[in-house]
XYZ file of C-alpha atoms in Angstrom:
406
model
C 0.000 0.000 0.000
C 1.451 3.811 -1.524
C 2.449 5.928 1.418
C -0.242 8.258 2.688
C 0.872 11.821 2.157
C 0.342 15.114 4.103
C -2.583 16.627 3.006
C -0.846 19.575 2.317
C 1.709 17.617 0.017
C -2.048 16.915 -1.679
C -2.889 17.863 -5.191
C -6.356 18.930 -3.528
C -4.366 21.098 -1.618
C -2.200 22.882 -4.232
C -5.333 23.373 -6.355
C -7.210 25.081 -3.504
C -3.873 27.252 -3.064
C -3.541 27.880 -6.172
C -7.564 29.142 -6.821
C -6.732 31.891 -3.613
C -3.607 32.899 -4.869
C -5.218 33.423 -7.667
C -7.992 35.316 -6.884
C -5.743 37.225 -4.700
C -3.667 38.117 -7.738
C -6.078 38.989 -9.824
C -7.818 41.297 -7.065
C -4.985 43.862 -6.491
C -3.290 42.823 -10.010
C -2.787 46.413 -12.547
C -2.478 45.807 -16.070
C 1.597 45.199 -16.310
C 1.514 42.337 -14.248
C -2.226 40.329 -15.747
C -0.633 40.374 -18.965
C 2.275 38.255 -17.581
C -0.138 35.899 -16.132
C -2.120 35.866 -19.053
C 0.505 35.122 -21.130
C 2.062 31.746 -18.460
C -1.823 30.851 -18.673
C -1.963 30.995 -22.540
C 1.508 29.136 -22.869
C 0.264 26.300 -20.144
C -3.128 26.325 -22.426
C -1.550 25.341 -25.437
C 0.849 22.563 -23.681
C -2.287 20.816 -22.215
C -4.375 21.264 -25.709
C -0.870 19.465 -27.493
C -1.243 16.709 -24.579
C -5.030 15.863 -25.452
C -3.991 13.995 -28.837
C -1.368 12.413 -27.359
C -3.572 11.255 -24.573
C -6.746 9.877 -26.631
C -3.809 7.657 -28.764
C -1.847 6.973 -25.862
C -4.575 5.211 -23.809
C -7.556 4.248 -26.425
C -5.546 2.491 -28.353
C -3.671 0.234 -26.022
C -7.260 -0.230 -24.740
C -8.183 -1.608 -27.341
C -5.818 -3.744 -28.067
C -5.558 -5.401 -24.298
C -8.954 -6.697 -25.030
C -7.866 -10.185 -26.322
C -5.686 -10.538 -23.255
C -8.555 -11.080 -20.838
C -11.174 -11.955 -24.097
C -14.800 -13.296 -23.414
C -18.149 -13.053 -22.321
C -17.478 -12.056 -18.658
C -15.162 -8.932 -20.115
C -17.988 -7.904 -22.623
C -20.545 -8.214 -20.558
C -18.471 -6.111 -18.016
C -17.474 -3.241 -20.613
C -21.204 -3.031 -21.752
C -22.169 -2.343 -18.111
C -19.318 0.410 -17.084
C -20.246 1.960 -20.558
C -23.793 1.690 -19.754
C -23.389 3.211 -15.801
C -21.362 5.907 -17.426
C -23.804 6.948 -20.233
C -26.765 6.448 -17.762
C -25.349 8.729 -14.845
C -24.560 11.730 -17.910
C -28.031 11.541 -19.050
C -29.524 11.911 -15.482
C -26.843 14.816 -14.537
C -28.104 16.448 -18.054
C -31.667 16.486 -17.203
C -30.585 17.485 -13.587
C -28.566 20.447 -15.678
C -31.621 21.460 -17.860
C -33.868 21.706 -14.387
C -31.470 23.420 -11.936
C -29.225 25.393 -14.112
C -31.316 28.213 -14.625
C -32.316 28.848 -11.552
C -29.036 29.265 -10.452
C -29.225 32.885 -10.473
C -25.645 32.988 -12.505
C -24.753 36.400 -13.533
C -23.815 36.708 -17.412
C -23.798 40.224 -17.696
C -19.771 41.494 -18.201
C -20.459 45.079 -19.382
C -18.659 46.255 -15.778
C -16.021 43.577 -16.127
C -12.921 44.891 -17.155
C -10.671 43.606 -19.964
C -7.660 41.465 -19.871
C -4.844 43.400 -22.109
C -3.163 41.351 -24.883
C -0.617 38.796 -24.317
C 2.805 39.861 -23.877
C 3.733 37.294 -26.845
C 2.138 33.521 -28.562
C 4.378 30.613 -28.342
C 2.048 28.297 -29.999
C 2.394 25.144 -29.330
C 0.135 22.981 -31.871
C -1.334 19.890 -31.529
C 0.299 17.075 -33.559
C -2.944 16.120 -35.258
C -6.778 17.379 -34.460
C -8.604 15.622 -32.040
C -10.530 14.096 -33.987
C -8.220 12.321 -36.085
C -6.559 11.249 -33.027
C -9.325 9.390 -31.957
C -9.854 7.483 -35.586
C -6.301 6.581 -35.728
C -6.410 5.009 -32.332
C -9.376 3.169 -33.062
C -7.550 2.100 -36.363
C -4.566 1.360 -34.878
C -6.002 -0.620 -31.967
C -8.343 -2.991 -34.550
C -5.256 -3.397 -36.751
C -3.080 -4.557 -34.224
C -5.770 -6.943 -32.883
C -6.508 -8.388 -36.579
C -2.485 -8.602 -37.322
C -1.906 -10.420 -33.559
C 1.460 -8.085 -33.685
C 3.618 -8.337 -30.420
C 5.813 -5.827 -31.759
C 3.068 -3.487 -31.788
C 1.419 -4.147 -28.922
C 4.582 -3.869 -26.890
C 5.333 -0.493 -28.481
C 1.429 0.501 -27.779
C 2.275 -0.209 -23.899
C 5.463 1.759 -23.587
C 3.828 4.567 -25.529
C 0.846 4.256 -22.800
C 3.224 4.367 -19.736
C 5.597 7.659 -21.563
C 2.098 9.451 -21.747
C 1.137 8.112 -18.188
C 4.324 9.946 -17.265
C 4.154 12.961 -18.612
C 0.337 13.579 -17.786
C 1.625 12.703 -13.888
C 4.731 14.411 -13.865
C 4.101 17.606 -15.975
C 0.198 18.052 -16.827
C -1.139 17.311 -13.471
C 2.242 19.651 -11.875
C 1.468 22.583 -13.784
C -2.429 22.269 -13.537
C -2.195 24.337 -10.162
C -0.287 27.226 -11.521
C -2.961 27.417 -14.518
C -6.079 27.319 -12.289
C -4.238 30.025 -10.573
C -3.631 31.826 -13.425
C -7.206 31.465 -14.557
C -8.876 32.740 -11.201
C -6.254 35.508 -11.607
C -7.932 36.530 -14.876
C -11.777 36.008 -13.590
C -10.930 38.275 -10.434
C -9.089 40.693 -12.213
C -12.085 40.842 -14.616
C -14.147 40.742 -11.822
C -16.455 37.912 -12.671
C -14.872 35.822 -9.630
C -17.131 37.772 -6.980
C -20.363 36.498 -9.043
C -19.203 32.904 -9.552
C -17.532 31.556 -6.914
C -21.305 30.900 -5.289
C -22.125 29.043 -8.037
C -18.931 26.874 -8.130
C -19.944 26.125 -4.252
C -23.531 25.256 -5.774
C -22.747 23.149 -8.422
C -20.204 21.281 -6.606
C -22.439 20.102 -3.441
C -25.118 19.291 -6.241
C -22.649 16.720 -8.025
C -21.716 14.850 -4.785
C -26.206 14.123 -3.822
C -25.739 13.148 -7.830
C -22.956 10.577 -6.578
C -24.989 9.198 -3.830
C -28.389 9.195 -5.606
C -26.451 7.279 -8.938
C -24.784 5.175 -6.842
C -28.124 3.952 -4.873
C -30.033 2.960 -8.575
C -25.960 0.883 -9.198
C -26.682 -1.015 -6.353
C -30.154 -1.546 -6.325
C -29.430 -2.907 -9.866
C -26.961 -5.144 -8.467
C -29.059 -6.710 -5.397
C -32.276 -7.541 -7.921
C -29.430 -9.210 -10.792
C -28.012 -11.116 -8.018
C -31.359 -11.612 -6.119
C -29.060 -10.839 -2.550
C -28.749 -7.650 -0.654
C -26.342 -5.130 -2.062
C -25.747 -4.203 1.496
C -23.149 -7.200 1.719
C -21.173 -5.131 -0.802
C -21.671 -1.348 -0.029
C -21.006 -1.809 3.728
C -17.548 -2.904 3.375
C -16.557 0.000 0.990
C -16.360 3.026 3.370
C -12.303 2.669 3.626
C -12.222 2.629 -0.050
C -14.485 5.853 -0.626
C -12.269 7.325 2.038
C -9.427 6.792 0.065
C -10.393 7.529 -3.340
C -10.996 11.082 -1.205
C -7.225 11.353 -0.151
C -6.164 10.219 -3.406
C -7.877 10.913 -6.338
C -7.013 8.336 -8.229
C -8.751 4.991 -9.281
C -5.731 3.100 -9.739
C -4.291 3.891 -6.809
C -7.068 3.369 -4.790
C -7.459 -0.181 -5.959
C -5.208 -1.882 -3.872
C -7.696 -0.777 -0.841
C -10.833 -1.266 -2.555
C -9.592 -4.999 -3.786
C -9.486 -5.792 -0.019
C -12.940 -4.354 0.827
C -14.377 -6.394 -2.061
C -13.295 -9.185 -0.407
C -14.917 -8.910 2.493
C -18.371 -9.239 0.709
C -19.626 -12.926 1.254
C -21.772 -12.272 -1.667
C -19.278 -11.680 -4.818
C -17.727 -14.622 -6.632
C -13.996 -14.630 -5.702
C -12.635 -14.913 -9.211
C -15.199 -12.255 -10.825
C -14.719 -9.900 -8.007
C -10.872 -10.127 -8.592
C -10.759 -9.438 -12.303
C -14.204 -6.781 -12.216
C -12.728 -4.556 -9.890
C -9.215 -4.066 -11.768
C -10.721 -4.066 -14.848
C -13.405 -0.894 -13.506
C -10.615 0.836 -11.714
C -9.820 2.324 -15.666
C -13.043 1.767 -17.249
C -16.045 2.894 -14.449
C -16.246 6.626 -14.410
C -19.739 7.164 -13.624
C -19.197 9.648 -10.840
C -16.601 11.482 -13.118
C -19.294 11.297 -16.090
C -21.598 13.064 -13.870
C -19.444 15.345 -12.600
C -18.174 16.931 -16.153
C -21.583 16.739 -17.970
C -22.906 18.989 -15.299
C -20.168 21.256 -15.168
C -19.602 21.773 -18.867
C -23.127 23.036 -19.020
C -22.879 24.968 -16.414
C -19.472 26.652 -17.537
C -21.710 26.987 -20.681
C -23.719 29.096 -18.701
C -21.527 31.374 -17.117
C -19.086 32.024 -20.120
C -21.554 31.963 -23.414
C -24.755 32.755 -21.487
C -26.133 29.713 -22.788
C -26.389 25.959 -22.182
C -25.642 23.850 -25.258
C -28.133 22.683 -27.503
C -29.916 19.009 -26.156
C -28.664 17.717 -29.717
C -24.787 18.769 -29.080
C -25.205 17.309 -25.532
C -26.779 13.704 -26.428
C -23.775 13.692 -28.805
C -21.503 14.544 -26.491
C -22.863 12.289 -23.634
C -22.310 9.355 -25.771
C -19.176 10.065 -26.592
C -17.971 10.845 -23.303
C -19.214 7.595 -22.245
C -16.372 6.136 -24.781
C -13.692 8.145 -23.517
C -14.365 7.726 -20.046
C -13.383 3.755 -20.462
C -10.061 4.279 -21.560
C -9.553 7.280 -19.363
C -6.689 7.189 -16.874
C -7.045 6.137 -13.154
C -5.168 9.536 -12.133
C -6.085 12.720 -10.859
C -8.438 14.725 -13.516
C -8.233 11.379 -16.062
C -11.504 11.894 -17.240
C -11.492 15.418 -18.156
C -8.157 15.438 -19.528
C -8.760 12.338 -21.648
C -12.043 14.236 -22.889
C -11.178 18.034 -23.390
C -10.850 16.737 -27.159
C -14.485 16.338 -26.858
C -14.989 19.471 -24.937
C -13.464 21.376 -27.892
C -14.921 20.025 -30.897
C -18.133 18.712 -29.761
C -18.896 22.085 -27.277
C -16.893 24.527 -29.151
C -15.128 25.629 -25.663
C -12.436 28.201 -25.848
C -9.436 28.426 -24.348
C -11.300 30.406 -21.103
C -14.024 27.663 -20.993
C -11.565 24.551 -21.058
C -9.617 26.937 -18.067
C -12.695 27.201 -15.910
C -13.881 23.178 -16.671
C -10.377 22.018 -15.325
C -10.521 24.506 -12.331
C -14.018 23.561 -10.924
C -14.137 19.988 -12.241
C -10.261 19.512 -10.247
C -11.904 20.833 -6.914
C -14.287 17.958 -6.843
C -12.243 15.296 -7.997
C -11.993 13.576 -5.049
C -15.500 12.823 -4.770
C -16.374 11.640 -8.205
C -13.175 9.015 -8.014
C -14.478 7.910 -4.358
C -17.906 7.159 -6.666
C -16.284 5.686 -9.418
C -14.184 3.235 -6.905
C -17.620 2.641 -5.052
C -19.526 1.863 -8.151
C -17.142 -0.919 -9.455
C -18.796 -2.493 -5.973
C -22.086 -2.786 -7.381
C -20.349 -3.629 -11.035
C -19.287 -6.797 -9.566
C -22.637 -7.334 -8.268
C -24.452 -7.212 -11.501
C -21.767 -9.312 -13.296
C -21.935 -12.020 -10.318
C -25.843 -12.164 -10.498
C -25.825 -12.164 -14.720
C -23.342 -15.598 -14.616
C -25.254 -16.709 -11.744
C -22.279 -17.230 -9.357
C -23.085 -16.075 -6.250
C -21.725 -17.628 -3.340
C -24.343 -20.008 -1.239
C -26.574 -20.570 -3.842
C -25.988 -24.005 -4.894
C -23.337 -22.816 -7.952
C -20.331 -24.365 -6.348
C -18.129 -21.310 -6.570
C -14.300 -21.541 -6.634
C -12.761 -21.194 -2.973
C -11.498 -17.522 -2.726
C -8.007 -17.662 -3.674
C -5.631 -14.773 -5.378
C -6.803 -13.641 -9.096
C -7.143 -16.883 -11.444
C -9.405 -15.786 -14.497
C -8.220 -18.998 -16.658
C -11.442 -20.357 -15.668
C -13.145 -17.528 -17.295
């Protein structure tokens, strides 16, 4: 088990730092010195927006290709599901969006706000291909691989997944407090901070009741598929929820949540052990939730406008696909789906900023729902292959991971 940290050696930490240093900037900030922190903001912008191709190639497509390693029913059946919990919590955090939004009372008129002056200079840093194309090439890739059976390729897929793992830990999520800084800098020196911050507050309790109220339809699901109460499963979760609080992070929250799994008398030993693994990267739901209702409600605040139902059913579905080859790290989701953000939402440079800023203060949460969720996955998988433990099925003894039976 990782090494707890200080929570003030926490990313959740530096990103609440960051957001009052910010604001604090941007308060007593004259012109001279917003245009330098315009200009670090606009330079950070385009490193992150050159990282999001990299990102959808660097994980979808080893994705894909990691499919025949762990092939069959129980795996499809198990994809279908996180893909369906995904889609399912978007489209309920949508229609929560369309009711509660616009009563928010969120303030779109900027006629006092004052104006940012023009960077000091553009280094433009240019993605290597659109996003778009990104994302047919890795799906391209990934098939081609698969149909070909090469090993040469598939090795070179999972070194190019760990080099992007590295340098979304080491530099992306490093600078990502210095950029929300720089971005609250701008919205207090404009003075649009004093209006929103209420609504951050708002929107940001209203996502965590989302968690809990998605989470209680997961496992109600599970208990009727498995005929058993999903209380043998939820109870034992608490340390893992805890966790996924401290760190953020699926993946490395999945040591913990392994071992609370296995306290459930009620999950098959050998489906628990290869469900809850496989989720830890591919169950997003409280993530989902979290960015569908924030992206409509940056929407709101920066364009004045949500976006059309059309542009968000299309988006919803899509972000459903990204979210199972997302990364298990800090802002995974969001990151691996800012391609979708820009050319599905038509976000600017301001409204990617703001996404990141409010969507990294709640992190925590929606990866302690995620982790929770892949409780109930198992569940629902147990109960569909009828292999619950104690009813006449003769499940294997519980032993360490052995899916060659599968």
């Amino acid at each position: 088990m990782a090494e707890k940290k200080s929570f003030v050696h926490s990313l959740l930490f530096k990103l609440l730092l960051g957001i009052l240093i910010g604001i604090g900037l941007g308060s007593v900030a004259n012109e001279s010195v917003i245009v330098v922190i315009s200009t670090l903001k606009a330079i950070i912008g385009d490193l992150i927006g050159y990282m999001v191709p990299l990102i959808v190639l660097g994980f979808i497509t080893p994705a894909i290709v990691s499919l025949k390693q762990s092939a069959g029913r129980i795996l499809t059946v198990t994809l279908s599901i996180c893909y369906a919990s995904s889609v399912g919590a978007a489209l309920m955090s949508f229609l929560a969006g369309l009711a509660i939004i616009p009563h928010l009372n969120i303030a779109n008129d900027t006629t006092a706000a004052r104006k940012i002056p023009e960077s000091l200079f553009q280094l433009s840093i240019d993605p290597i291909m659109p996003v778009m194309t990104a994302l047919i090439t890795a799906v391209l890739i990934g098939l081609a691989v698969l149909w070909t059976g090469s090993k040469t390729w598939e090795n070179l897929l999972d070194e190019f997944h760990q080099i992007v793992l590295a340098i979304v830990e080491k530099v992306i999520i490093n600078i990502l407090p210095i950029y929300i800084a720089a971005t609250f800098a701008g919205l207090a020196y404009e003075g649009a901070i004093i209006y929103e911050l209420p609504v951050f507050i708002k929107v940001i309790f209203i996502v965590i009741i989302g968690h809990f109220i998605w989470l209680t339809l997961l496992y109600g699901l599970g208990g009727m598929l498995s005929k058993t109460n999903p209380k043998e499963v939820f109870r034992h979760y608490p340390p893992a929820y805890m966790t996924a609080v401290g760190t953020m992070s699926s993946a490395a929250t999945l040591p913990v949540a392994l071992r609370c799994a296995r306290k459930s008398k009620t999950l098959d030993p050998q489906i628990r052990d290869f469900v809850v693994p496989l989720c830890a990267n591919t169950h997003l739901c409280g993530s989902v939730l979290t960015e569908v209702f924030f992206v409509m409600t940056v929407s709101q605040i920066l364009y004045g406008q949500l976006p059309s139902t059309s542009t968000m059913l299309i988006f919803v579905f899509l972000l459903g696909i990204f979210a199972i080859a997302a990364p298990g790290v800090p802002g995974g989701t969001v990151m691996a789906s800012l391609g979708l953000v820009i050319s599905v939402l038509g976000f600017d440079d301001n409204g990617t900023a703001l996404l990141l800023s409010i969507f990294a203060l709640q992190d925590s949460f929606g990866t302690a729902c995620n982790v929770t969720g892949d409780g109930a996955i198992s569940l629902m998988v147990t109960g569909i292959f009828k292999k619950v433990p104690g009813r006449g099925n003769n499940p294997p003894a519980d032993s360490e991971s052995n899916m060659e039976t599968l």
